mmCIF file of C-alpha atoms in Angstrom:
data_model
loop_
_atom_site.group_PDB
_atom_site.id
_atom_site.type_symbol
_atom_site.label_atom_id
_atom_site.label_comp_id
_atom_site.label_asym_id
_atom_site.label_seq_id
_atom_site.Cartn_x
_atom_site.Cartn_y
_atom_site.Cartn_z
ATOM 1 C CA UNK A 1 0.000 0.000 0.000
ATOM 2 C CA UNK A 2 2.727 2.437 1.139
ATOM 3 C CA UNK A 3 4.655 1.753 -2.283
ATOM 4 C CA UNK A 4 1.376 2.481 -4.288
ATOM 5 C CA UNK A 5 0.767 5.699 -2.024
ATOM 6 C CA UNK A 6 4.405 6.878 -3.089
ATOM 7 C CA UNK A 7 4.100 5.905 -6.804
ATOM 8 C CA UNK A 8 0.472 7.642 -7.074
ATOM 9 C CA UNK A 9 1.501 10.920 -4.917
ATOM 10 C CA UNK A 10 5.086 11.309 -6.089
ATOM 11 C CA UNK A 11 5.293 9.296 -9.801
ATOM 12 C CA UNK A 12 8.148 6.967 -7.391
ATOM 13 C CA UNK A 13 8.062 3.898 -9.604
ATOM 14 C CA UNK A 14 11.347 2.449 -8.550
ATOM 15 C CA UNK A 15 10.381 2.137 -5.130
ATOM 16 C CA UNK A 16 9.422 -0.835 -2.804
ATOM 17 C CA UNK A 17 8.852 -0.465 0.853
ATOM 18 C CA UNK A 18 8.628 -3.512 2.818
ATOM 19 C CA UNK A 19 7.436 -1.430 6.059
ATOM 20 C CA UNK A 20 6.538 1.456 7.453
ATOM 21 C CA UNK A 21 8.952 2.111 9.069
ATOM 22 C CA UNK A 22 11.468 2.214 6.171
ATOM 23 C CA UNK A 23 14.095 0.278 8.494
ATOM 24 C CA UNK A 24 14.121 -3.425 6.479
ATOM 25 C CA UNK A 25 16.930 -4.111 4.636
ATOM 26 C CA UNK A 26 14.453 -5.445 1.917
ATOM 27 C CA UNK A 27 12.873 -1.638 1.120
ATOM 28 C CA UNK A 28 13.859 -0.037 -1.788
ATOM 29 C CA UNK A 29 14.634 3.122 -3.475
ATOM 30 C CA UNK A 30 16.651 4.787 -6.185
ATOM 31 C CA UNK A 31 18.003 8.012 -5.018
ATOM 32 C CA UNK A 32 16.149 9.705 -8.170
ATOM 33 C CA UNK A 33 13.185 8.522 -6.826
ATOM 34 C CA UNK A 34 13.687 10.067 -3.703
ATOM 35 C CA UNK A 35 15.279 13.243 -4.865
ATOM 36 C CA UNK A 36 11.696 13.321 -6.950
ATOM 37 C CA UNK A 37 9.633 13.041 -3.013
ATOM 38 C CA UNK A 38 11.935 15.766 -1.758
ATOM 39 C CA UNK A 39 11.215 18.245 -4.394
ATOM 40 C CA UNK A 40 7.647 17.555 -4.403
ATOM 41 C CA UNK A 41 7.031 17.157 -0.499
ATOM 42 C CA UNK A 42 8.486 20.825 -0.031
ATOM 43 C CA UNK A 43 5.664 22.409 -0.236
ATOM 44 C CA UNK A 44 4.539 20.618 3.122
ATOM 45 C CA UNK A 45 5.832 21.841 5.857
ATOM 46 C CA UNK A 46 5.373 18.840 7.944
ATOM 47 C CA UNK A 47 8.708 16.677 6.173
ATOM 48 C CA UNK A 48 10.963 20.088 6.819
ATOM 49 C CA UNK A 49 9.810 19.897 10.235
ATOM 50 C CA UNK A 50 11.292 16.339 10.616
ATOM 51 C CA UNK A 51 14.941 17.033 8.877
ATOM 52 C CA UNK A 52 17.629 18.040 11.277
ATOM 53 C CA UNK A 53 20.147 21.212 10.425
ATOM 54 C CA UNK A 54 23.569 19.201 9.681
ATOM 55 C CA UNK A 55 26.609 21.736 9.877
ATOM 56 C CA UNK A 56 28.842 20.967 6.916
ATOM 57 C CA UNK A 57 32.092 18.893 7.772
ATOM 58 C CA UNK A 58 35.426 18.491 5.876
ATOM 59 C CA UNK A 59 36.953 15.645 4.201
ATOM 60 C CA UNK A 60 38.126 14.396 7.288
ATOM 61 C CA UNK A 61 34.829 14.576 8.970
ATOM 62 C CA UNK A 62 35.864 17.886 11.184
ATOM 63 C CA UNK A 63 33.606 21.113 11.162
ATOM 64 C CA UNK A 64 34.283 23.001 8.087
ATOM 65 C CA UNK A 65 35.220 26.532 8.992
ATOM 66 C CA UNK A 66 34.755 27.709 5.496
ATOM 67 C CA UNK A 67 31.884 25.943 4.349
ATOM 68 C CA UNK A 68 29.287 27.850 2.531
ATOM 69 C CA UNK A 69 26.782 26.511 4.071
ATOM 70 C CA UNK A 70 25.015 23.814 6.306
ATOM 71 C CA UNK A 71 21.805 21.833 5.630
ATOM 72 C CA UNK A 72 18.419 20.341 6.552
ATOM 73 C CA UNK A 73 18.408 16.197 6.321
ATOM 74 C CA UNK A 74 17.605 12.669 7.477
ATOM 75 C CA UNK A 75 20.349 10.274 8.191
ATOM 76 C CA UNK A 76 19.475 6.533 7.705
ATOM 77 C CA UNK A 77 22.319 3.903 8.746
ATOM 78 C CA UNK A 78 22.267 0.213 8.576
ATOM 79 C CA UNK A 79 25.125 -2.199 9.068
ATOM 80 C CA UNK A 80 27.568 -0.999 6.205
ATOM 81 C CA UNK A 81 24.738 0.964 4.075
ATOM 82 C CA UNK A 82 23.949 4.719 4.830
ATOM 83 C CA UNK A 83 22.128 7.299 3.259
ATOM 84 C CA UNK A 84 21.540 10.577 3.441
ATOM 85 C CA UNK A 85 18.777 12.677 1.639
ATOM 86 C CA UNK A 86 17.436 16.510 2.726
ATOM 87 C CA UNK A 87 18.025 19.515 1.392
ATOM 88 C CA UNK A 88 21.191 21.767 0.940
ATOM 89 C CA UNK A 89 21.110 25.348 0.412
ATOM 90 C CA UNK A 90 24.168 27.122 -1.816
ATOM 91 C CA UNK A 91 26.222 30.264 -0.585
ATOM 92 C CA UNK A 92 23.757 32.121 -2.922
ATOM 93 C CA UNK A 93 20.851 30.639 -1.558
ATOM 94 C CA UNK A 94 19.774 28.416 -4.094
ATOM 95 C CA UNK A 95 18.317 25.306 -2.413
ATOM 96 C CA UNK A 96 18.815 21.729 -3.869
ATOM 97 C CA UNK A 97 17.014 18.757 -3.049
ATOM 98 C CA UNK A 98 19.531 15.505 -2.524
ATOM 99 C CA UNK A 99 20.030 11.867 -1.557
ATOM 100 C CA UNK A 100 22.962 9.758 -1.125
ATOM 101 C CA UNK A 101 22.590 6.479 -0.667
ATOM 102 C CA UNK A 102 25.997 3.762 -0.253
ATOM 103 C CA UNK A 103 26.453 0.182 0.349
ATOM 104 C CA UNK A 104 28.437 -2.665 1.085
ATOM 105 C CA UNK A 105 25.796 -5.174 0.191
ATOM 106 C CA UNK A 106 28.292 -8.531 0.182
ATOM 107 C CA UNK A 107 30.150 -7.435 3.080
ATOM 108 C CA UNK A 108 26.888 -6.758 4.414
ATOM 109 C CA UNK A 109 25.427 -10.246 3.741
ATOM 110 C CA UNK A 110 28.509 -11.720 5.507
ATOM 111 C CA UNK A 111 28.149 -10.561 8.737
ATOM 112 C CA UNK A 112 27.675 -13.455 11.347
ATOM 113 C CA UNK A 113 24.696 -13.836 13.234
ATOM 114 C CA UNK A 114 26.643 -13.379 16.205
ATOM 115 C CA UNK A 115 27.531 -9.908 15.171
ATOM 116 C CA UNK A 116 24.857 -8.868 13.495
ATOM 117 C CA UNK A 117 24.543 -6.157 16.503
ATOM 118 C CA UNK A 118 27.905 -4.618 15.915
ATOM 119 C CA UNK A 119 30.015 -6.311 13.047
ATOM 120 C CA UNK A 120 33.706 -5.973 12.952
ATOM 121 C CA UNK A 121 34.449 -2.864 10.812
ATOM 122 C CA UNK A 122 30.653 -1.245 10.464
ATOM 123 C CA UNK A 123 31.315 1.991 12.547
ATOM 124 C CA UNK A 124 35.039 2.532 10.338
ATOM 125 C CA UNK A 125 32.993 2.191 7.050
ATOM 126 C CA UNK A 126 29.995 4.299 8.524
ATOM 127 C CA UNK A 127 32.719 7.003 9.153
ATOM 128 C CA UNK A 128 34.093 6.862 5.426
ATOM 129 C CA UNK A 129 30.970 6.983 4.186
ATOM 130 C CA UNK A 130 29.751 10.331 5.649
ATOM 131 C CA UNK A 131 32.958 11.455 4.676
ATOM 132 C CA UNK A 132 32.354 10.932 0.900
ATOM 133 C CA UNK A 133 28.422 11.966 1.868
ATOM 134 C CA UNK A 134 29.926 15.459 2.771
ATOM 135 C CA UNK A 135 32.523 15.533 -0.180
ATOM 136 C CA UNK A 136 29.859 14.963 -2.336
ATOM 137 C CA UNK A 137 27.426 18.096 -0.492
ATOM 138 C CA UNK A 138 30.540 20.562 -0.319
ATOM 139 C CA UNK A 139 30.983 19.682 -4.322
ATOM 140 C CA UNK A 140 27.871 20.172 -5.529
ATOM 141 C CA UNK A 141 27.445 23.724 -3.227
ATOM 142 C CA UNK A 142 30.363 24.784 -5.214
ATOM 143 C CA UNK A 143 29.079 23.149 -8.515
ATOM 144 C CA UNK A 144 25.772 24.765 -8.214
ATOM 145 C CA UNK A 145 26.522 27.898 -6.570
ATOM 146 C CA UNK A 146 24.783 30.736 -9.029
#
């Protein structure tokens, strides 16, 4: 139903959510698809309401004193998968939706039972991948500044 809902309201066809909650590792979603619910759900002010400001950080995941800006998003981390979607707003104000999403999806399937709480090596890839996240975010501010 909540895949329907997304593909009727937003035009989200390559999306398949297993939950509601969005936290099963058997949901789906391309990150056009959810740049595509970003830009339309702006208009409400009920999903800004539930991003949290992010200050910019720098390639080695330390506040950026000279970033040109911060931005509004939700974080969503799994066992060697993250994403990261919101909006970011350029040093001349122009606002762009985005969504990052990255995986380790065999090292992710070999995880022992045993470990499947905290896996050897999940928090040291969680940490590289924000990293590229905000390489990425600092890029495109400077990409898409005017």
């Amino acid at each position: 139903q909540m895949s329907r809902w997304a593909r009727d309201r937003f035009g989200a066809s390559g999306l398949s959510l297993v939950d509601h909650s969005g936290l099963s590792d058997r949901s789906r979603i391309t990150a056009d698809d959810m740049v595509r619910i970003l830009i339309k759900a702006r208009e409400s002010t009920e999903l800004y309401a539930l991003l949290k400001d992010i200050k910019m950080r720098n390639a080695k995941g330390n506040l950026a004193r000279s970033a040109p800006t911060g931005f509004r998003a939700k974080t969503g981390t799994l066992n060697f998968v993250a994403g990261l979607g919101g909006y970011v707003t350029t040093a001349s104000g122009r606002e762009l939706a985005f969504a990052i999403f990255s995986a380790d999806r065999t090292r992710r399937a070999l995880i022992p039972v045993a470990q499947r709480e905290r896996p050897k090596g999940a928090s040291s890839w969680n940490r590289r991948a924000k990293i590229l996240q905000y390489k990425m975010l600092n890029r495109w501010c400077h990409k898409y500044r005017s």
